[in-house]
Amino acid sequence: MKHFICLLLSALCFHAVLPAQVVLVKNGKPSGRIVLTSGDSVDTEAARLLQDFAERITGAKLLIQKTDQIKKNDIVISNDGYNKNVQKDKLSEDGFRVVHNNHTLQVVTGGGKGSIYAIVSLLERYCGVSYWGENEYSLTQTSTLQIPVVDFTEIPSFRYRQSQNYAMATDSVYRNWMRLKTPGELFAGNLWVHTFDFLLPSAVYGDAHPEYYSYFNGRRHPGKASQWCLSNPEVLEIVTLRLDSVFKAHPDKHIISVSQNDGNYTFCQCEKCKAVDDYEGAHSGSLIHFMNKLAERFPDKEISTLAYLYSMKPPRHVKPAKNVNIMLCSIDCDREVTLKENASGRAFAEALEGWSAITENIFVWDYGINFDNYLVPFPNFHVLGENMRLFHKNNTSMHFSQIASSRGGDFAELRTWLVSKLMWNVNRNEDSLIQIFLNGYYGNAAPYLYQYIKLMEGALLGSGKRLWIYDSPVSHKAGMLKPSLMRRYNALFNQAEAAVAADPVLLKRVWRTRLPLQYSGLDIARTEKDMRVDDINRKLDLFEERVKLFSVPTLNERRNSPLDYCALYRTRYMPSGKQTIPVANITFSVAPSEKYATMGGELTDGLYGGMTFAEGWVGWLGTDAGLILDLGSEKEFTGIHADFLHQLGAWILVPSNVTYSISSDGNDYKTLQSIDHPEDRNPQVKFIDLSYTGNKPIKARYIKVDITGIKTCPHWHYGVGHPCWFFIDEIWIQK
């Protein structure tokens, strides 16, 4: 009897609570509706999202209806303030409140995409749906879908949230689920960074009006990558007219970017601009004075400008107008620790705090990316949350977390998911979020991948090496990627693969996540003289097979293909059996620059440099160069081979000419060949062979190589008017 009474009480309690819930679907049939109170397009999209996932969960298709007649079990979506009896709690743009009200569920928003984000939260919190990556989600199918009595509000930490992922372009649900936006949604004409040349085209004005452009090193520098002379009143008038035309063409847009071209040290140093910057104690001084004048011309619009490289530091006196948006960039910061824990980060944090003291309109562009190697481990998860909390504390309302989640990149799916959660709520714990994702996305492989993440994080910190945006796996081969650790990492991946071997979907996810470790192992192996050829061939074949399987498009921001890398590896890095003559000594007429001055031996060590200039290469800055190879005695040879790096993004340009001469005594030289190299504006990283090959053997002891560098970045380059580099590795003499 006692047992029966307990069951009866339980049943009564269940039936007492059930009517309070909003039952959308019961036993596979719709019992509620999705009600729209207006024709708002965002609300309609939110309704369709809920309808779609409710059908995926239950098989039942909910009715979407525009009406003022509300019934029991309806979900009412209103982006227009229809629900007068529900307080909005000072909702900001994209914020929302979801509240149970008289057997219905009401969604009230502060505008923007609030209604879409409210539905996303409902599906995540109460319907068991998680969205992970490109068309990758998890849910539990059931015949009944009901929402309990709820009342919750969410207001985003940043009003604008931007990041990167390959799924943004291929999956229409993904971007909304991650609560991310794109510049085209906000910025007039999609003008959001590096807009100077669009607004004042050097192709139109450069020849006739060089005075519109930066003055430094004794002359004006008009060009596609040039900056403006911000003290020139004619520049202000032309740009005002250009902005007016863009805003008129895009009347629905409120903000536009008027921002310096990419590149550093190219600001104007004419007498007037320099006087302003000197007074303000920063090169941002003349920039903010100019932007304030523009902002005054467009009081109902917002002018966004970069605080980037030379303009990062705030001015001492002038304050940005309220409608001037400061887009502050952390490009020079290392990433192994949080921004307040190393010198580069502290300089940025000081600049952030300085801007925060004079404006509440800050957009932080933060870099969690390796531009030169997307497919290399980048263990920076431990810094993301704390850095975002620093931004939020210092008046940052807009945030771009640039993390390069390209297809096949290092934990590409986790990265975007994690930063999207943190940008929405900076107070969430990143480690807990990581574990939620790993368990949901990788299943039984999760514990091993979590160990891998934490082990590499500790190895990076223990190594004392920097983590930066132009990193190479070779830079870490004695640190976080040293052989003993690589063996441990691979063992963890082997365990992860074994744990999900019976599930082809999860197994492929683990395979894809392993690609950066495979690539790093290959790239380190090319720097070792005792290469195990059979083992490397096997690993190279597997890597090539996997990048094809996952359609990995690029290794870096310069769009170098991983398939091209595999082909190049076989011809460039594998032992070739070529017959070479050893070089006894090298002397330089012009020593290599800076840290490269003692690296001459690397020119003839038999190992070719990779795509990152940071290892293996010997470089010269802003000069011609010459070197003499001493073979020790007279030798016969048929060719002289020299390999140069082409990497425009790092200001590395292939020399315009290489001339080879030979001598028997080291005094009298005879010219063999002079080789010209044409200008090359292709942004891809390339290796250029500028070599002499003869029809018959020649005899000499000394070989002179005279190199004519470009010396100064041309008008079309980011570093216009400033010294550029050239790099060599390898030089070898063919028998």
XYZ file of C-alpha atoms in Angstrom:
735
model
C 0.000 0.000 0.000
C 2.813 2.424 0.884
C 4.462 1.745 -2.463
C 1.147 2.375 -4.286
C 0.639 5.721 -2.500
C 4.153 6.872 -3.507
C 3.446 5.991 -7.114
C 0.125 7.816 -6.981
C 1.711 10.949 -5.523
C 4.427 10.845 -8.157
C 1.835 10.583 -10.920
C -0.192 13.454 -9.472
C 2.942 15.614 -9.245
C 3.834 14.792 -12.854
C 0.384 15.762 -14.110
C 0.447 18.888 -11.973
C 3.709 20.087 -13.531
C 3.100 18.987 -17.112
C 0.454 21.596 -18.053
C 2.880 24.389 -17.136
C 5.315 23.223 -19.786
C 5.120 24.316 -23.400
C 4.553 21.128 -25.352
C 5.523 21.702 -28.968
C 5.206 18.100 -30.144
C 3.446 15.239 -28.393
C 3.659 11.635 -29.540
C 4.950 12.671 -32.940
C 2.205 15.230 -33.612
C 2.376 19.044 -33.355
C 0.599 20.456 -30.318
C 1.983 23.996 -30.476
C 2.758 26.618 -33.081
C 5.547 29.053 -33.862
C 3.866 32.436 -33.875
C 5.271 35.554 -35.525
C 3.867 38.934 -34.561
C 5.296 40.730 -37.586
C 6.892 40.091 -40.943
C 10.373 40.733 -39.557
C 12.892 38.737 -41.654
C 15.077 37.850 -38.659
C 12.068 36.504 -36.738
C 11.064 34.488 -39.784
C 14.537 32.984 -40.025
C 14.416 32.149 -36.305
C 11.035 30.460 -36.744
C 12.303 28.356 -39.635
C 15.356 27.314 -37.620
C 13.135 26.093 -34.778
C 10.755 24.400 -37.206
C 13.647 22.624 -38.936
C 15.232 21.224 -35.772
C 11.936 20.314 -34.154
C 11.234 18.202 -37.231
C 14.711 16.645 -37.098
C 14.102 15.733 -33.446
C 10.475 14.516 -33.616
C 9.598 14.050 -37.287
C 6.725 16.525 -36.840
C 6.587 19.842 -38.699
C 5.409 22.767 -36.596
C 3.185 25.390 -38.164
C 4.644 28.890 -38.523
C 1.855 31.451 -38.371
C 1.691 35.236 -38.299
C -1.143 36.154 -35.943
C -2.104 38.152 -32.866
C -4.194 35.265 -31.525
C -1.978 33.364 -29.096
C -2.856 29.839 -27.946
C -1.581 27.434 -25.339
C 1.786 25.806 -26.252
C 2.691 28.528 -28.730
C 6.203 29.941 -28.989
C 5.833 33.631 -29.762
C 8.804 35.271 -31.493
C 8.879 39.052 -31.453
C 11.677 41.326 -32.589
C 9.352 44.350 -32.613
C 8.339 44.697 -28.970
C 4.923 43.064 -29.402
C 5.010 41.433 -25.966
C 4.220 44.560 -23.978
C 3.634 42.621 -20.768
C 7.170 41.178 -20.800
C 9.961 43.438 -19.586
C 12.954 43.597 -21.904
C 15.426 44.039 -19.045
C 17.394 46.667 -20.995
C 18.247 44.235 -23.748
C 21.060 45.285 -26.069
C 21.383 44.466 -29.759
C 21.381 40.659 -30.260
C 20.334 40.180 -26.636
C 17.101 38.415 -25.759
C 14.792 37.226 -23.023
C 12.923 33.905 -23.159
C 10.091 33.694 -20.644
C 7.205 31.330 -19.889
C 3.983 33.322 -19.854
C 0.504 31.808 -19.406
C 1.305 28.407 -20.980
C 3.207 29.989 -23.846
C 6.852 30.726 -24.425
C 7.704 34.261 -25.439
C 10.910 35.421 -27.106
C 11.625 39.118 -26.692
C 14.719 40.754 -28.178
C 16.724 43.931 -28.183
C 17.001 43.872 -31.961
C 19.662 42.590 -34.313
C 19.583 38.800 -34.542
C 18.298 38.335 -31.010
C 15.401 36.096 -32.000
C 17.687 33.702 -33.932
C 20.123 33.510 -31.039
C 17.241 32.903 -28.618
C 16.131 29.878 -30.642
C 19.719 28.614 -30.728
C 19.877 28.840 -26.929
C 16.525 27.065 -26.543
C 17.651 24.239 -28.812
C 20.954 23.908 -26.957
C 19.605 24.249 -23.413
C 16.318 22.328 -23.550
C 16.150 20.322 -26.780
C 19.495 18.527 -26.626
C 20.906 19.944 -29.866
C 24.606 20.782 -30.247
C 26.131 22.213 -33.421
C 29.844 21.576 -33.827
C 31.066 22.230 -37.353
C 30.207 22.151 -41.031
C 26.815 20.326 -41.119
C 27.996 18.529 -37.980
C 25.527 18.455 -35.119
C 24.201 16.034 -32.534
C 20.690 15.536 -31.158
C 18.514 12.843 -29.619
C 15.389 11.927 -31.534
C 12.172 11.699 -29.532
C 8.450 11.783 -30.236
C 7.693 14.483 -27.653
C 9.340 17.897 -27.459
C 8.525 20.183 -24.556
C 10.110 23.228 -22.953
C 9.939 23.605 -19.147
C 9.006 26.772 -17.304
C 11.898 29.101 -18.065
C 12.828 32.727 -17.716
C 16.322 33.587 -18.849
C 18.106 36.505 -20.439
C 21.292 36.553 -22.491
C 23.187 39.699 -23.431
C 26.379 39.256 -25.490
C 29.685 40.407 -24.069
C 30.514 42.002 -27.444
C 27.902 43.590 -29.709
C 29.828 42.442 -32.804
C 31.529 39.048 -32.881
C 33.650 37.873 -35.796
C 35.838 34.842 -36.314
C 36.825 32.388 -39.034
C 35.849 28.914 -40.131
C 35.577 27.189 -43.463
C 31.946 26.325 -42.622
C 30.975 30.006 -42.684
C 30.866 29.836 -46.491
C 29.272 26.414 -46.856
C 26.756 25.944 -44.025
C 23.928 28.466 -43.711
C 23.041 27.358 -40.182
C 26.601 27.390 -38.830
C 27.228 31.152 -38.728
C 23.979 31.882 -36.887
C 24.495 29.019 -34.472
C 27.952 30.333 -33.609
C 26.415 33.820 -33.241
C 29.043 35.239 -35.588
C 28.781 38.139 -38.001
C 30.691 39.179 -41.099
C 31.922 42.635 -42.110
C 29.531 42.693 -45.069
C 26.575 42.626 -42.669
C 27.730 45.776 -40.899
C 30.196 47.862 -42.915
C 28.984 49.964 -45.825
C 30.290 48.580 -49.101
C 32.036 45.843 -47.111
C 34.764 48.432 -46.414
C 36.185 47.391 -43.087
C 40.024 47.385 -43.138
C 42.903 48.732 -45.273
C 40.612 51.013 -47.254
C 42.903 53.976 -47.984
C 43.641 52.958 -51.564
C 39.974 52.310 -52.313
C 38.949 55.724 -51.017
C 41.875 57.631 -52.544
C 43.115 55.361 -55.366
C 46.773 55.876 -56.156
C 46.071 54.703 -59.702
C 43.824 57.771 -60.111
C 45.638 60.421 -58.064
C 49.216 59.185 -57.597
C 50.865 60.679 -60.672
C 49.097 64.043 -60.641
C 48.979 64.500 -56.868
C 51.833 62.739 -55.077
C 51.320 65.296 -52.289
C 48.222 63.332 -51.225
C 50.447 60.472 -50.046
C 53.035 59.830 -47.358
C 56.308 61.687 -47.283
C 59.334 59.872 -45.854
C 62.937 59.162 -46.787
C 63.084 62.441 -48.661
C 60.137 62.024 -51.039
C 56.444 61.237 -51.492
C 55.400 57.611 -51.951
C 52.161 57.270 -53.934
C 51.211 53.645 -54.474
C 48.659 50.932 -53.866
C 49.994 50.312 -50.359
C 50.757 53.952 -49.504
C 49.333 55.905 -46.599
C 47.872 59.398 -46.815
C 49.212 62.812 -46.006
C 46.586 63.425 -43.345
C 47.323 67.136 -43.020
C 46.439 67.812 -46.677
C 42.980 69.483 -46.769
C 42.293 68.233 -50.299
C 42.551 64.643 -49.078
C 39.803 65.340 -46.539
C 37.495 66.767 -49.200
C 37.999 63.915 -51.682
C 37.511 61.260 -49.019
C 34.377 63.005 -47.735
C 32.836 62.830 -51.197
C 33.795 59.170 -51.547
C 32.239 58.279 -48.193
C 29.079 60.177 -49.048
C 28.675 58.170 -52.250
C 29.244 54.844 -50.450
C 26.736 55.640 -47.704
C 24.155 56.726 -50.290
C 24.656 53.443 -52.135
C 24.171 51.547 -48.846
C 21.558 53.527 -46.874
C 20.944 50.615 -44.493
C 24.561 50.628 -43.239
C 25.746 52.742 -40.340
C 29.511 52.214 -40.218
C 32.441 52.355 -42.655
C 36.171 51.799 -42.316
C 38.602 54.574 -43.211
C 41.820 52.800 -42.363
C 45.482 52.694 -43.248
C 46.787 50.317 -45.881
C 48.606 47.210 -44.733
C 52.278 47.628 -43.887
C 54.403 49.331 -41.266
C 56.578 52.460 -41.011
C 54.848 54.042 -44.034
C 53.103 56.928 -42.235
C 53.554 60.480 -43.472
C 56.469 62.408 -41.993
C 55.958 65.714 -43.768
C 56.438 68.793 -41.609
C 52.744 69.230 -40.753
C 51.936 65.561 -40.067
C 55.102 65.131 -38.031
C 54.280 68.180 -35.925
C 50.897 66.722 -34.975
C 52.357 63.290 -34.173
C 55.169 64.822 -32.127
C 52.664 66.855 -30.117
C 50.455 63.803 -29.560
C 53.394 61.510 -28.773
C 52.118 58.858 -31.177
C 51.655 58.323 -34.907
C 47.947 57.865 -34.232
C 47.773 61.595 -33.482
C 47.432 62.835 -37.070
C 45.152 59.872 -37.807
C 42.643 60.703 -35.050
C 42.636 64.415 -35.888
C 41.729 63.463 -39.464
C 39.059 60.919 -38.431
C 37.433 63.406 -36.075
C 37.026 65.827 -38.985
C 35.430 63.073 -41.058
C 33.176 62.062 -38.167
C 31.979 65.657 -37.885
C 30.917 65.523 -41.553
C 28.890 62.333 -40.882
C 27.422 62.769 -37.372
C 24.813 60.016 -37.853
C 27.387 57.492 -39.073
C 30.353 55.690 -37.534
C 33.909 55.978 -38.863
C 36.094 52.986 -38.010
C 39.884 53.248 -38.262
C 42.801 50.964 -37.470
C 45.153 51.295 -34.528
C 47.613 48.912 -36.128
C 51.395 48.552 -36.118
C 52.717 52.150 -36.212
C 49.351 53.605 -35.098
C 48.737 51.206 -32.179
C 49.531 53.660 -29.373
C 46.878 56.237 -28.418
C 47.506 59.999 -28.677
C 48.207 62.089 -25.586
C 45.740 64.918 -26.101
C 43.113 64.440 -28.783
C 40.222 62.069 -28.059
C 38.354 60.149 -30.738
C 34.876 61.514 -31.407
C 32.077 59.304 -30.115
C 31.351 58.103 -33.639
C 34.981 57.182 -34.337
C 35.548 53.471 -33.821
C 39.097 52.365 -32.892
C 39.999 48.972 -34.381
C 42.978 47.996 -32.216
C 45.132 45.099 -33.467
C 47.403 42.788 -31.470
C 49.458 41.667 -34.466
C 52.897 42.096 -32.853
C 52.088 40.017 -29.763
C 53.430 36.554 -28.970
C 50.865 33.927 -27.965
C 52.487 31.428 -25.602
C 51.121 33.289 -22.568
C 48.374 35.842 -21.950
C 48.844 39.430 -23.045
C 49.982 40.690 -19.663
C 52.654 37.999 -19.296
C 55.217 38.908 -21.954
C 56.750 42.144 -23.189
C 54.977 42.225 -26.556
C 51.621 41.598 -24.921
C 52.174 44.170 -22.197
C 52.866 46.830 -24.831
C 49.549 46.023 -26.451
C 47.700 45.910 -23.125
C 49.123 49.334 -22.268
C 47.857 50.662 -25.599
C 44.428 49.096 -24.973
C 44.181 50.694 -21.554
C 45.263 54.013 -23.049
C 42.546 53.913 -25.710
C 40.025 52.760 -23.102
C 40.732 55.904 -21.084
C 39.696 58.166 -23.985
C 36.959 56.217 -25.817
C 34.237 53.640 -25.244
C 34.122 52.679 -28.917
C 36.820 49.997 -29.345
C 37.008 47.055 -31.744
C 39.804 44.584 -30.852
C 41.253 42.452 -33.626
C 43.127 39.667 -31.875
C 45.370 37.114 -33.601
C 45.380 33.466 -32.637
C 46.793 32.407 -35.963
C 49.953 31.208 -37.672
C 49.812 32.937 -41.056
C 52.702 30.903 -42.468
C 51.524 27.480 -41.285
C 47.828 26.777 -40.731
C 48.595 23.046 -40.458
C 50.889 23.331 -37.446
C 49.907 22.916 -33.780
C 49.149 26.294 -32.194
C 48.598 25.633 -28.467
C 47.012 28.903 -27.374
C 43.664 27.754 -25.941
C 44.833 28.624 -22.429
C 45.175 32.350 -23.254
C 41.906 33.003 -25.105
C 39.511 33.533 -22.212
C 41.743 35.746 -20.114
C 42.625 37.907 -23.091
C 38.960 38.384 -23.986
C 38.166 39.356 -20.421
C 40.916 41.990 -20.670
C 39.320 43.368 -23.843
C 35.849 43.402 -22.318
C 37.072 45.180 -19.212
C 38.560 47.935 -21.373
C 35.530 49.203 -23.315
C 35.786 46.738 -26.182
C 32.345 46.319 -27.727
C 33.405 44.667 -31.014
C 35.778 41.746 -31.401
C 37.381 39.793 -34.232
C 39.133 36.654 -33.036
C 41.250 35.723 -36.064
C 42.061 32.064 -35.594
C 42.429 30.674 -39.147
C 40.039 27.756 -38.808
C 40.773 26.581 -42.325
C 39.811 23.091 -43.390
C 42.350 20.711 -41.847
C 43.849 23.396 -39.604
C 44.834 22.823 -35.979
C 41.590 21.953 -34.117
C 39.751 24.147 -36.626
C 36.281 23.135 -35.460
C 37.054 23.481 -31.756
C 38.692 26.891 -32.215
C 35.693 28.609 -33.752
C 33.245 26.941 -31.396
C 35.315 27.963 -28.377
C 35.872 31.598 -29.332
C 32.229 31.975 -30.316
C 31.158 30.823 -26.851
C 33.649 33.165 -25.173
C 32.728 36.180 -27.300
C 29.110 35.643 -26.344
C 29.962 35.278 -22.649
C 33.540 36.086 -21.611
C 32.990 34.699 -18.126
C 32.662 31.097 -19.239
C 35.533 28.779 -18.355
C 37.505 27.867 -21.463
C 38.768 24.559 -20.101
C 35.237 23.377 -19.334
C 34.119 24.468 -22.775
C 36.971 22.565 -24.409
C 35.936 19.379 -22.621
C 32.285 19.853 -23.630
C 33.315 20.147 -27.262
C 35.771 17.260 -27.224
C 33.241 14.892 -25.650
C 30.462 15.963 -27.985
C 32.521 15.981 -31.178
C 35.002 13.132 -30.725
C 33.128 10.768 -28.410
C 35.386 8.143 -26.822
C 38.477 9.729 -28.404
C 37.997 12.870 -26.284
C 40.164 11.944 -23.256
C 43.206 11.279 -25.434
C 42.804 14.519 -27.387
C 42.380 16.471 -24.157
C 45.631 14.938 -22.871
C 47.300 15.910 -26.154
C 46.149 19.533 -25.825
C 47.290 19.853 -22.212
C 50.588 18.037 -22.782
C 51.526 20.309 -25.682
C 50.464 23.409 -23.761
C 52.770 22.432 -20.908
C 55.579 21.565 -23.304
C 55.325 24.988 -24.964
C 55.440 26.815 -21.641
C 58.287 24.645 -20.415
C 60.334 25.231 -23.559
C 60.465 29.001 -23.127
C 59.861 29.418 -26.878
C 57.634 32.122 -28.289
C 54.427 31.269 -30.148
C 53.917 33.798 -32.912
C 52.028 34.471 -36.113
C 54.836 33.424 -38.486
C 55.867 30.281 -36.653
C 57.438 27.146 -38.082
C 57.381 23.627 -36.635
C 61.156 23.644 -37.070
C 61.350 26.503 -34.545
C 59.947 24.100 -31.928
C 61.824 20.907 -32.825
C 63.918 21.187 -29.663
C 60.905 22.292 -27.594
C 57.256 21.296 -27.758
C 57.869 19.225 -30.925
C 61.036 17.423 -29.837
C 61.252 13.697 -30.656
C 60.271 12.338 -27.228
C 57.143 14.508 -27.175
C 56.256 13.733 -30.792
C 56.292 10.034 -29.894
C 53.929 10.719 -26.987
C 51.587 12.840 -29.124
C 51.394 10.140 -31.772
C 50.720 7.503 -29.136
C 47.770 9.552 -27.883
C 46.389 9.871 -31.403
C 46.809 6.134 -31.902
C 44.745 5.583 -28.758
C 42.161 8.135 -29.916
C 41.799 6.381 -33.270
C 41.477 2.985 -31.600
C 38.779 4.324 -29.272
C 36.503 5.299 -32.185
C 37.621 2.748 -34.775
C 34.087 1.351 -35.061
C 32.552 4.763 -35.834
C 33.662 6.027 -39.268
C 32.373 9.576 -38.645
C 34.302 10.025 -35.401
C 37.367 8.258 -36.790
C 37.563 10.675 -39.714
C 37.292 13.597 -37.310
C 40.313 12.266 -35.428
C 42.201 11.721 -38.693
C 41.543 15.303 -39.765
C 42.628 16.639 -36.382
C 45.889 14.685 -36.678
C 46.956 16.433 -39.900
C 48.925 19.258 -38.182
C 50.940 16.711 -36.225
C 51.673 14.765 -39.413
C 52.687 17.918 -41.282
C 54.954 19.044 -38.429
C 56.711 15.678 -38.369
C 57.377 15.878 -42.106
C 58.562 19.465 -42.005
C 60.973 18.757 -39.157
C 62.284 15.636 -40.902
C 63.424 17.660 -43.931
C 65.913 19.477 -41.669
C 67.599 16.268 -40.517
C 70.596 14.867 -42.404
C 69.917 11.275 -41.373
C 66.471 11.124 -43.015
C 64.892 7.663 -42.956
C 63.690 7.655 -46.539
C 61.324 4.669 -46.413
C 59.637 5.972 -43.271
C 59.287 9.476 -44.685
C 57.871 8.182 -47.954
C 55.226 6.248 -46.042
C 54.301 9.270 -43.914
C 54.267 11.564 -46.940
C 51.957 9.195 -48.824
C 49.564 9.056 -45.856
C 49.562 12.840 -45.432
C 48.860 13.309 -49.137
C 46.053 10.751 -48.976
C 44.444 12.510 -46.019
C 44.623 16.081 -47.365
C 42.892 14.764 -50.497
C 40.278 12.975 -48.391
C 39.464 16.136 -46.446
C 39.889 18.568 -49.374
C 42.409 20.691 -47.478
C 42.896 23.761 -49.700
C 45.884 25.594 -48.274
C 48.842 25.468 -45.901
C 49.016 29.211 -45.271
C 47.475 32.593 -46.004
C 49.460 32.723 -49.269
C 47.329 29.848 -50.605
C 50.117 27.295 -51.024
C 48.507 23.924 -51.660
C 49.333 20.938 -49.419
C 49.365 18.724 -52.519
C 51.964 21.012 -54.075
C 53.911 20.739 -50.811
C 53.904 16.941 -51.085
C 55.166 17.094 -54.662
C 57.775 19.686 -53.701
C 58.902 17.578 -50.742
C 59.710 14.671 -53.036
C 61.783 16.788 -55.409
C 63.277 19.359 -53.021
C 63.793 17.677 -49.663
C 64.230 13.964 -50.285
C 67.782 12.721 -51.018
C 68.308 13.143 -54.745
C 71.582 11.338 -55.371
C 72.922 14.401 -57.158
C 76.675 14.634 -57.554
C 78.014 17.714 -55.777
C 81.388 19.275 -55.063
C 81.939 20.310 -51.434
C 82.688 23.943 -50.649
C 85.757 24.451 -48.457
C 85.067 28.058 -47.465
C 82.702 31.003 -48.049
C 83.656 34.678 -47.828
C 81.209 37.573 -48.101
C 81.747 40.982 -49.654
C 78.621 42.066 -47.760
C 77.868 40.067 -44.640
C 74.345 38.696 -44.145
C 72.086 40.885 -42.000
C 71.499 40.704 -38.260
C 71.202 37.150 -36.888
C 72.140 35.672 -40.264
C 75.704 37.021 -40.136
C 77.057 33.773 -38.622
C 74.905 31.387 -40.672
C 76.971 31.188 -43.856
C 77.590 27.494 -43.357
C 73.892 26.788 -43.798
C 74.180 27.873 -47.423
C 76.040 24.678 -48.322
C 74.870 22.146 -45.723
C 72.806 20.145 -48.210
C 69.481 21.024 -46.535
C 66.972 23.315 -48.253
C 65.021 25.977 -46.393
C 61.256 25.676 -46.005
C 58.337 28.043 -46.543
C 59.041 30.005 -43.358
C 61.983 32.399 -43.491
C 62.581 31.910 -39.767
C 64.656 28.756 -40.273
C 67.317 27.613 -42.700
C 67.574 30.774 -44.755
C 70.389 33.348 -44.892
C 69.230 36.894 -45.611
C 70.292 40.405 -46.573
C 68.255 43.566 -45.992
C 68.228 46.571 -48.321
C 71.496 45.843 -50.072
C 73.277 44.012 -52.848
C 75.554 41.182 -51.827
C 78.433 39.084 -53.012
C 80.055 35.896 -51.881
C 82.996 33.767 -52.991
C 82.939 29.984 -52.801
C 86.347 28.357 -52.384
C 86.425 24.734 -53.560
C 89.857 24.205 -51.936
C 91.540 23.408 -55.239
C 90.673 23.554 -58.892
C 87.706 21.309 -59.664
C 85.663 20.520 -62.736
C 81.949 21.231 -62.561
C 78.964 21.763 -64.863
C 76.610 23.901 -62.797
C 76.198 26.426 -59.990
C 72.807 26.349 -58.276
C 71.386 29.040 -56.006
C 67.935 28.870 -54.427
C 66.044 32.055 -53.418
C 62.888 32.606 -51.366
C 59.902 34.574 -52.676
C 57.608 35.632 -49.809
C 56.052 39.055 -50.360
C 54.181 39.117 -47.056
C 57.485 39.059 -45.172
C 59.028 41.737 -47.450
C 61.215 39.073 -49.110
C 61.723 39.710 -52.819
C 63.854 37.667 -55.193
C 66.920 39.626 -56.437
C 66.733 41.280 -59.838
C 70.031 39.743 -60.997
C 72.553 37.043 -60.138
C 75.939 36.980 -61.902
C 78.358 34.047 -61.703
C 82.122 34.404 -62.281
C 85.018 31.968 -61.889
C 88.723 32.232 -61.075
C 91.670 29.928 -60.562
C 93.721 32.301 -58.401
C 91.064 34.357 -56.621
C 92.174 37.569 -58.334
C 91.175 37.425 -61.970
C 87.540 36.472 -62.560
C 85.772 35.547 -65.780
C 82.008 36.053 -66.062
C 80.102 32.851 -66.738
C 76.523 34.090 -66.832
C 74.331 36.999 -65.744
C 70.736 36.016 -64.943
C 67.940 38.594 -64.682
C 64.784 37.849 -62.705
C 61.557 39.724 -63.605
C 59.351 41.437 -61.029
C 56.951 38.965 -59.419
C 53.804 40.147 -57.580
C 52.401 36.673 -56.913
C 51.631 36.378 -53.166
C 52.290 32.623 -52.987
C 55.473 31.455 -51.274
C 57.868 30.170 -53.942
C 61.420 28.905 -54.329
C 63.245 30.439 -57.272
C 66.257 28.691 -58.768
C 68.626 31.190 -60.415
C 71.358 28.869 -61.620
C 74.088 28.441 -64.205
C 74.232 25.153 -66.088
C 76.894 24.666 -68.765
C 77.033 22.457 -71.832
C 80.404 21.108 -70.846
C 82.529 20.966 -67.677
C 84.545 24.020 -66.635
C 87.459 24.206 -64.223
C 87.994 26.692 -61.375
C 88.779 26.946 -57.677
C 86.854 30.111 -56.862
C 83.259 30.941 -57.757
C 81.999 34.478 -57.254
C 78.275 35.114 -56.889
C 77.194 38.762 -57.251
C 73.603 39.450 -56.263
C 71.674 42.603 -57.132
C 68.842 42.994 -54.653
C 65.624 44.962 -55.124
C 66.733 46.829 -51.970
C 63.582 48.962 -51.537
C 59.976 47.744 -51.529
C 58.253 48.988 -54.699
C 55.160 51.194 -54.837
C 52.741 48.230 -54.996
C 54.199 46.474 -51.942
C 53.115 46.745 -48.272
C 56.531 48.120 -47.319
C 56.602 50.784 -50.033
C 59.734 52.927 -49.743
C 61.385 50.769 -47.064
C 64.198 48.184 -47.283
C 63.278 44.695 -48.433
C 65.012 41.347 -47.964
C 66.360 38.581 -50.120
C 67.119 35.110 -48.770
C 69.251 32.213 -50.053
C 69.344 28.522 -49.170
C 70.868 26.393 -50.723
C 73.978 26.888 -52.955
C 75.552 23.786 -54.471
C 78.056 22.975 -57.170
C 77.133 20.284 -59.674
C 79.842 17.882 -60.884
